[in-house]
Short mmCIF file of C-alpha atoms and ligand atoms in Angstrom, two decimals:
data_model
loop_
_atom_site.label_atom_id
_atom_site.label_comp_id
_atom_site.label_asym_id
_atom_site.label_seq_id
_atom_site.Cartn_x
_atom_site.Cartn_y
_atom_site.Cartn_z
CA MET I 975 -0.01 -0.05 0.03
CA ASN I 976 1.34 3.42 -0.98
CA PRO I 977 1.13 5.87 2.14
CA MET I 978 -0.26 8.51 -0.28
CA LEU I 979 -3.12 6.31 -1.75
CA SER I 980 -6.17 5.14 0.14
CA ARG I 981 -7.64 2.47 -2.10
CA LEU I 982 -5.46 1.98 -5.05
CA SER I 983 -1.90 0.61 -4.75
CA PHE I 984 0.70 1.39 -7.51
CA ARG I 985 4.23 0.16 -8.13
CA THR I 986 6.58 0.19 -11.00
CA ALA I 987 9.57 -2.03 -11.84
CA GLY I 988 12.14 -2.06 -14.53
CA GLU I 989 15.45 -0.42 -15.50
CA SER I 990 15.83 2.13 -18.17
CA HIS I 991 17.84 -0.38 -20.49
CA GLY I 992 16.42 -3.48 -19.04
CA THR I 993 13.90 -5.89 -20.64
CA ALA I 994 10.86 -3.77 -19.96
CA MET I 995 9.11 -1.34 -17.69
CA VAL I 996 6.32 -2.61 -15.71
CA ALA I 997 3.39 -1.08 -13.66
CA VAL I 998 1.10 -3.00 -11.21
CA LEU I 999 -2.11 -1.16 -10.26
CA GLU I 1000 -4.34 -2.69 -7.73
CA GLY I 1001 -7.74 -1.92 -6.41
CA LEU I 1002 -9.62 -1.07 -9.61
CA PRO I 1003 -13.20 -2.06 -9.67
CA ARG I 1004 -14.19 -5.08 -11.86
CA GLY I 1005 -15.76 -4.36 -15.22
CA LEU I 1006 -13.91 -1.26 -16.41
CA VAL I 1007 -13.77 -1.58 -20.11
CA LEU I 1008 -10.13 -0.73 -20.86
CA ASP I 1009 -9.35 1.47 -23.80
CA VAL I 1010 -5.79 0.08 -24.46
CA ALA I 1011 -5.46 2.45 -27.50
CA ALA I 1012 -5.89 5.49 -25.14
CA ILE I 1013 -3.00 4.19 -22.94
CA ASP I 1014 -0.74 3.82 -26.16
CA ALA I 1015 -1.72 7.38 -27.13
CA ALA I 1016 -0.55 8.62 -23.69
CA LEU I 1017 2.67 6.83 -24.07
CA ARG I 1018 3.30 8.24 -27.45
CA LEU I 1019 2.68 11.70 -26.25
CA ARG I 1020 5.16 11.10 -23.47
CA GLN I 1021 7.80 10.39 -25.96
CA GLY I 1022 7.34 13.57 -27.82
CA GLY I 1023 7.91 17.18 -27.43
CA ALA I 1024 10.73 19.17 -28.79
CA GLY I 1025 14.10 18.54 -27.19
CA ARG I 1026 13.75 14.93 -26.56
CA GLY I 1027 16.85 12.77 -26.95
CA GLY I 1028 17.86 9.84 -29.42
CA ARG I 1029 16.29 7.30 -27.22
CA GLN I 1030 12.88 8.28 -28.25
CA ARG I 1031 13.65 7.43 -31.82
CA ILE I 1032 14.54 3.89 -30.85
CA GLU I 1033 11.49 3.17 -28.69
CA HIS I 1034 7.96 2.69 -29.79
CA ASP I 1035 6.23 2.56 -26.35
CA CYS I 1036 3.06 0.54 -26.32
CA VAL I 1037 1.41 -1.36 -23.53
CA GLN I 1038 0.99 -5.21 -23.12
CA VAL I 1039 -1.74 -5.95 -20.38
CA ILE I 1040 -0.38 -9.09 -18.80
CA GLY I 1041 -2.73 -9.38 -15.75
CA GLY I 1042 -5.90 -8.14 -14.37
CA LEU I 1043 -7.97 -8.06 -17.80
CA ARG I 1044 -10.33 -10.58 -19.30
CA ARG I 1045 -12.12 -9.95 -22.58
CA GLY I 1046 -11.21 -6.34 -22.38
CA ARG I 1047 -12.48 -5.60 -18.91
CA THR I 1048 -10.82 -5.37 -15.55
CA ILE I 1049 -11.58 -8.32 -13.24
CA GLY I 1050 -10.62 -6.70 -9.95
CA SER I 1051 -7.14 -8.42 -9.70
CA PRO I 1052 -4.01 -6.48 -10.00
CA LEU I 1053 -3.68 -4.88 -13.40
CA CYS I 1054 -0.10 -5.51 -14.81
CA LEU I 1055 1.07 -3.18 -17.65
CA LEU I 1056 4.31 -3.89 -19.45
CA ILE I 1057 6.16 -1.74 -21.78
CA GLN I 1058 8.98 -3.48 -23.69
CA ASN I 1059 12.25 -1.60 -23.96
CA ARG I 1060 13.82 -1.97 -27.42
CA ASP I 1061 17.28 -0.62 -26.05
CA ALA I 1062 17.70 -3.41 -23.56
CA THR I 1063 21.57 -3.30 -23.45
CA ILE I 1064 21.98 -2.87 -19.65
CA ASP I 1065 24.39 -5.68 -19.33
CA ASP I 1066 26.74 -4.20 -22.07
CA LEU I 1067 26.70 -0.43 -20.99
CA PRO I 1068 29.78 0.99 -19.69
CA GLU I 1069 30.48 1.77 -15.87
CA PRO I 1070 30.32 5.57 -15.38
CA THR I 1071 32.82 6.89 -12.90
CA ARG I 1072 32.26 10.78 -13.11
CA PRO I 1073 28.89 11.54 -11.29
CA ARG I 1074 26.81 14.14 -13.02
CA PRO I 1075 25.88 17.19 -10.78
CA GLY I 1076 22.18 17.20 -10.30
CA HIS I 1077 21.66 13.49 -11.20
CA ALA I 1078 21.17 10.58 -8.86
CA ASP I 1079 24.71 9.32 -9.56
CA LEU I 1080 26.63 10.58 -6.45
CA ALA I 1081 23.82 10.37 -3.95
CA GLY I 1082 23.27 6.72 -5.09
CA CYS I 1083 26.77 5.79 -4.40
CA CYS I 1084 26.48 7.16 -0.78
CA HIS I 1085 23.07 5.29 -0.45
CA TRP I 1086 24.30 1.98 -1.60
CA LEU I 1087 27.85 2.37 -0.27
CA ASP I 1088 29.48 1.57 -3.60
CA ARG I 1089 30.65 3.27 -6.94
CA ASP I 1090 28.08 1.47 -9.06
CA ILE I 1091 26.68 4.43 -10.78
CA ARG I 1092 25.09 2.40 -13.52
CA SER I 1093 22.85 0.48 -11.11
CA THR I 1094 21.66 3.71 -9.69
CA LEU I 1095 21.08 5.58 -12.86
CA GLU I 1096 19.26 2.78 -14.60
CA ARG I 1097 16.42 3.03 -12.06
CA ALA I 1098 16.77 6.66 -11.53
CA SER I 1099 16.25 7.31 -15.32
CA ALA I 1100 13.12 9.11 -16.34
CA ARG I 1101 12.28 6.25 -18.59
CA GLU I 1102 10.56 4.83 -15.58
CA THR I 1103 7.75 7.46 -16.07
CA CYS I 1104 6.46 5.51 -19.02
CA ALA I 1105 4.99 3.01 -16.51
CA ARG I 1106 3.40 5.80 -14.50
CA VAL I 1107 1.81 7.13 -17.64
CA ALA I 1108 0.22 3.82 -18.56
CA ALA I 1109 -1.24 3.50 -15.21
CA GLY I 1110 -2.29 7.10 -15.18
CA ALA I 1111 -4.06 6.60 -18.54
CA VAL I 1112 -6.16 3.73 -16.83
CA CYS I 1113 -6.93 6.05 -13.95
CA SER I 1114 -8.11 8.71 -16.37
CA GLN I 1115 -10.63 6.05 -17.73
CA VAL I 1116 -11.96 5.61 -14.25
CA LEU I 1117 -12.34 9.20 -13.73
CA THR I 1118 -14.17 9.59 -17.18
CA ALA I 1119 -16.81 7.26 -15.63
CA ALA I 1120 -17.18 9.75 -12.89
CA GLY I 1121 -17.48 12.80 -15.19
CA SER I 1122 -14.02 14.05 -14.36
CA SER I 1123 -11.11 14.92 -16.85
CA VAL I 1124 -7.44 15.62 -16.24
CA PHE I 1125 -5.38 17.67 -18.57
CA GLY I 1126 -1.59 18.50 -18.36
CA PHE I 1127 0.17 21.15 -20.47
CA VAL I 1128 3.36 23.17 -20.53
CA ARG I 1129 3.13 26.64 -18.87
CA SER I 1130 6.71 27.61 -19.40
CA VAL I 1131 10.15 26.61 -20.88
CA ARG I 1132 13.05 28.55 -19.21
CA SER I 1133 11.85 32.17 -19.88
CA ALA I 1134 9.28 31.62 -22.54
CA THR I 1135 5.81 31.55 -20.74
CA LEU I 1136 2.19 31.00 -21.66
CA ARG I 1137 -0.10 34.06 -21.08
CA ALA I 1138 -1.29 33.97 -17.47
CA GLU I 1139 -4.98 33.85 -18.51
CA LEU I 1140 -4.50 30.85 -20.83
CA GLY I 1141 -4.99 27.83 -18.94
CA VAL I 1142 -7.26 28.95 -16.16
CA PRO I 1143 -10.61 27.29 -17.10
CA PRO I 1144 -13.91 28.83 -16.50
CA LEU I 1145 -16.08 26.68 -14.28
CA GLY I 1146 -17.20 23.56 -16.10
CA LEU I 1147 -15.60 21.34 -18.72
CA LEU I 1148 -12.26 22.22 -20.30
CA PRO I 1149 -12.56 23.67 -23.80
CA ALA I 1150 -12.35 20.73 -26.28
CA GLU I 1151 -9.77 22.64 -28.44
CA TRP I 1152 -7.26 22.65 -25.72
CA ARG I 1153 -6.27 19.03 -26.20
CA THR I 1154 -6.05 19.46 -29.96
CA MET I 1155 -3.98 22.63 -29.39
CA ARG I 1156 -1.55 20.90 -26.94
CA ASP I 1157 -1.11 17.69 -29.03
CA GLY I 1158 -0.42 19.73 -32.28
CA SER I 1159 2.18 22.03 -30.42
CA ARG I 1160 5.97 21.29 -30.32
CA LEU I 1161 6.07 21.88 -26.63
CA TYR I 1162 2.70 20.77 -25.57
CA THR I 1163 1.50 24.24 -24.68
CA LEU I 1164 -1.77 26.15 -25.50
CA ASP I 1165 -0.75 29.05 -27.70
CA ALA I 1166 1.15 29.24 -30.98
CA ALA I 1167 3.20 32.42 -30.03
CA ALA I 1168 4.24 30.86 -26.78
CA ASP I 1169 4.94 27.39 -28.52
CA ALA I 1170 7.40 29.21 -30.92
CA ALA I 1171 9.16 31.13 -28.05
CA MET I 1172 9.57 27.91 -26.03
CA LEU I 1173 10.95 26.10 -29.22
CA SER I 1174 13.58 28.98 -29.62
CA GLU I 1175 14.57 28.38 -26.02
CA VAL I 1176 15.05 24.57 -26.56
CA GLN I 1177 16.85 25.08 -29.83
CA GLU I 1178 19.28 27.71 -28.39
CA ALA I 1179 20.01 25.46 -25.45
CA GLY I 1180 20.69 22.51 -27.66
CA ARG I 1181 23.06 24.57 -29.80
CA ARG I 1182 25.14 25.35 -26.67
CA GLY I 1183 25.12 21.75 -25.39
CA ASP I 1184 22.83 22.83 -22.45
CA THR I 1185 19.47 21.76 -21.16
CA VAL I 1186 16.41 23.71 -20.11
CA GLY I 1187 13.52 23.15 -17.63
CA GLY I 1188 10.08 24.74 -17.16
CA ILE I 1189 6.74 24.68 -15.59
CA VAL I 1190 3.88 22.30 -16.26
CA GLU I 1191 0.31 22.64 -15.13
CA VAL I 1192 -2.45 20.12 -14.70
CA VAL I 1193 -6.13 21.19 -14.54
CA ALA I 1194 -8.72 18.59 -13.55
CA THR I 1195 -12.29 19.45 -14.14
CA GLY I 1196 -15.64 17.77 -13.12
CA VAL I 1197 -13.93 16.70 -9.88
CA LEU I 1198 -16.48 15.61 -7.15
CA PRO I 1199 -16.52 17.91 -4.18
CA GLY I 1200 -15.27 16.62 -0.77
CA LEU I 1201 -12.59 14.21 -1.92
CA GLY I 1202 -9.51 13.91 0.41
CA SER I 1203 -9.77 14.87 4.01
CA CYS I 1204 -8.62 17.40 6.66
CA ALA I 1205 -8.30 14.73 9.36
CA GLN I 1206 -4.66 13.68 8.97
CA TRP I 1207 -1.64 15.21 7.24
CA HIS I 1208 -1.23 12.41 4.78
CA GLU I 1209 -4.92 12.28 3.87
CA ARG I 1210 -4.99 15.92 2.73
CA LEU I 1211 -5.28 15.95 -1.07
CA ASP I 1212 -3.01 18.85 -1.54
CA ALA I 1213 -0.26 16.66 0.23
CA ARG I 1214 -0.98 13.62 -1.99
CA LEU I 1215 -0.90 15.71 -5.18
CA ALA I 1216 2.32 17.34 -4.05
CA ALA I 1217 3.96 13.90 -3.33
CA ALA I 1218 2.64 12.50 -6.48
CA LEU I 1219 4.18 15.19 -8.62
CA LEU I 1220 7.31 15.71 -6.74
CA LEU I 1221 7.88 11.92 -6.46
CA SER I 1222 6.89 10.98 -9.86
CA ILE I 1223 8.72 13.27 -12.15
CA PRO I 1224 12.53 12.99 -11.60
CA ALA I 1225 13.47 16.60 -12.19
CA VAL I 1226 10.55 18.21 -10.41
CA LYS I 1227 11.69 20.46 -7.57
CA ALA I 1228 8.63 22.61 -6.60
CA ILE I 1229 4.86 22.37 -6.75
CA GLU I 1230 2.15 24.90 -6.42
CA VAL I 1231 -1.68 24.50 -5.71
CA GLY I 1232 -3.78 27.23 -7.30
CA ASP I 1233 -2.08 30.63 -7.08
CA GLY I 1234 0.06 29.32 -4.37
CA PHE I 1235 3.06 31.40 -4.55
CA ALA I 1236 1.35 34.61 -5.87
CA ASN I 1237 -1.07 34.25 -3.01
CA ALA I 1238 1.65 34.71 -0.48
CA ALA I 1239 2.14 38.30 -1.44
CA ARG I 1240 -1.50 39.32 -1.44
CA CYS I 1241 -4.06 39.95 1.21
CA GLY I 1242 -6.83 37.53 2.40
CA SER I 1243 -9.55 39.56 0.69
CA GLU I 1244 -7.72 39.16 -2.73
CA VAL I 1245 -6.90 35.53 -2.29
CA HIS I 1246 -10.08 33.70 -1.05
CA ASP I 1247 -12.70 32.81 -3.59
CA PRO I 1248 -16.19 34.15 -2.53
CA ILE I 1249 -19.04 31.73 -1.96
CA GLU I 1250 -22.28 33.11 -3.79
CA PRO I 1251 -25.66 31.50 -3.72
CA ASP I 1252 -26.74 29.86 -7.07
CA PRO I 1253 -29.97 31.53 -8.20
CA SER I 1254 -31.18 28.16 -9.53
CA GLY I 1255 -30.75 26.57 -6.10
CA GLY I 1256 -27.80 24.31 -6.97
CA ALA I 1257 -24.30 24.35 -5.38
CA PRO I 1258 -23.02 27.81 -4.46
CA LEU I 1259 -21.00 29.62 -7.06
CA ARG I 1260 -17.34 30.46 -6.87
CA PRO I 1261 -16.49 33.41 -9.14
CA THR I 1262 -12.68 32.90 -8.84
CA ASN I 1263 -10.43 29.78 -8.24
CA HIS I 1264 -7.33 31.09 -6.55
CA ALA I 1265 -7.44 28.03 -4.17
CA GLY I 1266 -6.96 25.69 -7.21
CA GLY I 1267 -10.06 23.70 -6.30
CA LEU I 1268 -8.75 22.57 -2.78
CA GLU I 1269 -9.75 23.97 0.63
CA GLY I 1270 -8.80 22.25 3.82
CA GLY I 1271 -7.21 19.41 2.11
CA MET I 1272 -10.34 18.58 0.21
CA THR I 1273 -11.85 19.30 -3.17
CA ASN I 1274 -14.35 22.03 -3.32
CA GLY I 1275 -15.98 21.28 -6.70
CA GLN I 1276 -13.98 23.89 -8.58
CA PRO I 1277 -11.31 22.73 -11.13
CA VAL I 1278 -8.15 21.37 -9.38
CA VAL I 1279 -5.14 23.27 -10.64
CA VAL I 1280 -1.57 22.31 -9.87
CA ARG I 1281 1.82 23.34 -11.22
CA ALA I 1282 5.14 21.59 -11.02
CA ALA I 1283 8.55 23.23 -11.68
CA MET I 1284 11.09 20.95 -13.55
CA LYS I 1285 14.76 21.72 -13.27
CA PRO I 1286 16.81 21.37 -16.52
CA ILE I 1287 17.89 17.81 -17.31
CA SER I 1288 21.27 17.16 -15.44
CA THR I 1289 23.15 15.41 -18.20
CA LEU I 1290 24.92 18.13 -20.15
CA ARG I 1291 26.77 17.71 -23.42
CA GLU I 1292 29.05 20.42 -22.25
CA PRO I 1293 29.52 18.91 -18.67
CA LEU I 1294 29.97 20.54 -15.40
CA ALA I 1295 32.92 19.86 -13.07
CA SER I 1296 32.97 16.58 -11.27
CA VAL I 1297 35.27 14.06 -9.74
CA ASP I 1298 36.31 10.80 -11.17
CA LEU I 1299 35.51 8.31 -8.49
CA ALA I 1300 38.08 5.83 -9.82
CA THR I 1301 41.00 8.19 -9.42
CA GLY I 1302 39.76 10.92 -7.05
CA ALA I 1303 40.93 13.49 -9.52
CA ALA I 1304 38.94 16.36 -10.87
CA ALA I 1305 37.25 15.61 -14.25
CA ALA I 1306 34.26 16.60 -16.33
CA ALA I 1307 30.95 14.96 -15.50
CA GLY I 1308 29.96 11.96 -17.52
CA TYR I 1309 27.82 12.38 -20.73
CA GLU I 1310 25.32 9.99 -21.92
CA ARG I 1311 22.64 10.46 -24.62
CA SER I 1312 19.85 12.57 -23.09
CA ASP I 1313 17.41 15.28 -23.68
CA VAL I 1314 17.77 19.02 -23.96
CA CYS I 1315 14.29 19.40 -22.74
CA ALA I 1316 11.78 17.00 -21.18
CA VAL I 1317 9.18 19.49 -19.98
CA SER I 1318 6.66 18.34 -22.56
CA ALA I 1319 6.90 14.76 -21.36
CA ALA I 1320 6.68 16.00 -17.80
CA ALA I 1321 3.29 17.46 -18.50
CA ILE I 1322 2.03 14.14 -19.66
CA VAL I 1323 3.64 12.47 -16.59
CA ALA I 1324 2.02 15.05 -14.26
CA GLU I 1325 -1.26 14.52 -16.00
CA ALA I 1326 -0.95 10.75 -15.25
CA MET I 1327 0.04 11.32 -11.62
CA VAL I 1328 -2.80 13.69 -10.79
CA ALA I 1329 -5.24 11.15 -12.57
CA LEU I 1330 -3.82 8.45 -10.06
CA VAL I 1331 -4.43 10.51 -6.86
CA LEU I 1332 -7.83 11.71 -8.07
CA ALA I 1333 -9.11 8.23 -9.21
CA ASP I 1334 -7.75 6.89 -5.85
CA ALA I 1335 -9.49 9.57 -3.89
CA THR I 1336 -12.70 9.11 -5.87
CA LEU I 1337 -12.86 5.42 -5.59
CA HIS I 1338 -12.07 5.67 -1.79
CA ARG I 1339 -14.89 8.13 -1.31
CA ILE I 1340 -17.49 6.57 -3.41
CA GLY I 1341 -16.55 2.81 -3.00
CA GLY I 1342 -17.90 -0.02 -5.18
CA GLU I 1343 -16.28 -3.30 -6.11
CA SER I 1344 -17.61 -3.21 -9.67
CA MET I 1345 -17.98 -0.37 -12.11
CA ALA I 1346 -21.82 -0.87 -11.89
CA GLU I 1347 -21.74 -0.49 -8.27
CA PHE I 1348 -19.28 2.55 -8.33
CA VAL I 1349 -21.52 4.41 -10.93
CA SER I 1350 -24.73 3.78 -8.83
CA ARG I 1351 -22.89 5.00 -5.76
CA LEU I 1352 -21.74 8.14 -7.65
CA GLY I 1353 -25.43 8.98 -8.34
CA GLU I 1354 -26.25 8.52 -4.69
CA PHE I 1355 -23.24 10.59 -3.55
CA ARG I 1356 -24.44 13.49 -5.94
CA ALA I 1357 -28.02 13.27 -4.72
CA ALA I 1358 -26.84 13.31 -1.23
CA ILE I 1359 -24.82 16.40 -1.67
CA ALA I 1360 -27.69 18.19 -3.61
CA ALA I 1361 -30.19 17.18 -0.70
CA GLN I 1362 -28.14 17.31 2.54
CA VAL I 1363 -25.84 20.18 1.92
CA PHE I 1364 -27.48 22.44 -0.60
CA GLY I 1365 -31.14 21.14 -0.68
CA ALA I 1366 -34.13 23.43 -0.03
CA SER I 1367 -35.56 20.31 1.88
CA VAL I 1368 -32.79 20.62 4.60
CA ASP I 1369 -33.97 22.40 7.79
CA ARG I 1370 -31.32 24.92 7.65
CA LYS I 1371 -31.44 25.78 11.41
CA LYS I 1372 -31.26 22.14 12.49
CA GLY I 1373 -29.11 20.63 9.67
CA PRO I 1374 -29.74 17.46 7.66
CA ASP I 1375 -29.61 14.89 10.52
CA ALA I 1376 -32.13 16.69 12.78
CA PRO I 1377 -34.71 14.36 14.12
C1 LIG P 1388 14.16 8.64 -21.08
C2 LIG P 1388 14.95 7.60 -21.47
C3 LIG P 1388 16.49 7.94 -21.30
C4 LIG P 1388 16.82 9.34 -21.37
C5 LIG P 1388 15.91 10.18 -20.54
C6 LIG P 1388 14.36 9.88 -20.49
O1 LIG P 1388 17.00 7.13 -22.32
P1 LIG P 1388 18.53 6.89 -22.52
O2 LIG P 1388 19.28 7.00 -21.22
O3 LIG P 1388 18.77 5.61 -23.21
O4 LIG P 1388 18.96 8.07 -23.47
O5 LIG P 1388 16.52 9.84 -22.74
O6 LIG P 1388 16.50 9.93 -19.16
C7 LIG P 1388 16.85 11.02 -18.53
C8 LIG P 1388 16.68 12.26 -18.88
C9 LIG P 1388 17.63 10.65 -17.41
O7 LIG P 1388 18.06 11.64 -16.69
O8 LIG P 1388 17.78 9.61 -17.06
C10 LIG P 1388 12.61 8.54 -21.28
O9 LIG P 1388 12.15 7.44 -21.86
O10 LIG P 1388 11.92 9.27 -20.88
#
């Protein structure tokens, strides 16, 4: 059981240049009709984006479902997803001795008390995120059944940034054209001018043998209110999202919920999203969403908005200073084939990890061992919110449980 999940359990295995990457996802309801083509589409997206390295020309990631599925439907047993590596040369690769600043190389030596950089980097490699994307694409399909949708895109690459108002959705569903725009852009962003500026950043860094990072954003719409909890630190959904984004994406070093960092420089009256009555008697309206859809560790029915900042990839063609662990002498850091920019891939990985956390929170709150039971309970939950929280039938002075 992962400490940051309540119902689902999720693990991956596999080395970057081993036989395959594997994800095992447990806790899914029985009867989910699995769209394998949608998983493969997400895997293809993860491989794309300007600035990706030569490895992506070798691999053609596609999923093999090797457990948990019968006649195209989940059966409630662990779902095992396998993605074959075409470059499976792990036993023939050289033994690096010059740790790269910013990579796991040196810290791994201290952790395992050896100089076996290869064994560390094989697992630290961002290739592992293909297993996360496959599992996240399954979770997105659970969320679709609950009327929720998760969408990741690139907000900035180095200093090239998408205009602030683009990407903050109005209440309700995401504009359909966003997905088309993202998938047709070079950097998985939402505006042609920003895309061109980001591309120049990548190309310029590539020419210099350097790398660039950036910021990815994930927006989830149609999310049920009341998911997560304020009762324990690890049950707060903000904590789980932060852990999922920081833990899942190798170069991510900061995350933000809603207008997190900007809110710190504003007054409360500017930051908190007013609650207004709905003239048609439904859930109250929130004219703004500075909170990013989370209050007190729980969803509030607004779109969930999170951002993750990715540092530039640490493998540099023009390497930084390091030490050769074999001799103790100063030496340039090692270089292995890598990416100039992997921010676009990170947007897809972030989307997957947010889908994992939200699917877990939804399944935990709603319950149900089969999809039919889950969907029926969803209806009951929505009806209960309408009647017991906002309904006109509630005696507002006494509350819904009044005798
Ligand atoms: C990656 C595969 C790796 C790297 C990259 C991401 O393949 P290879 O090491 O064979 O070139 O391109 O990994 C890293 C950036 C890293 O730091 O390890 C992938 O499939 O995402």
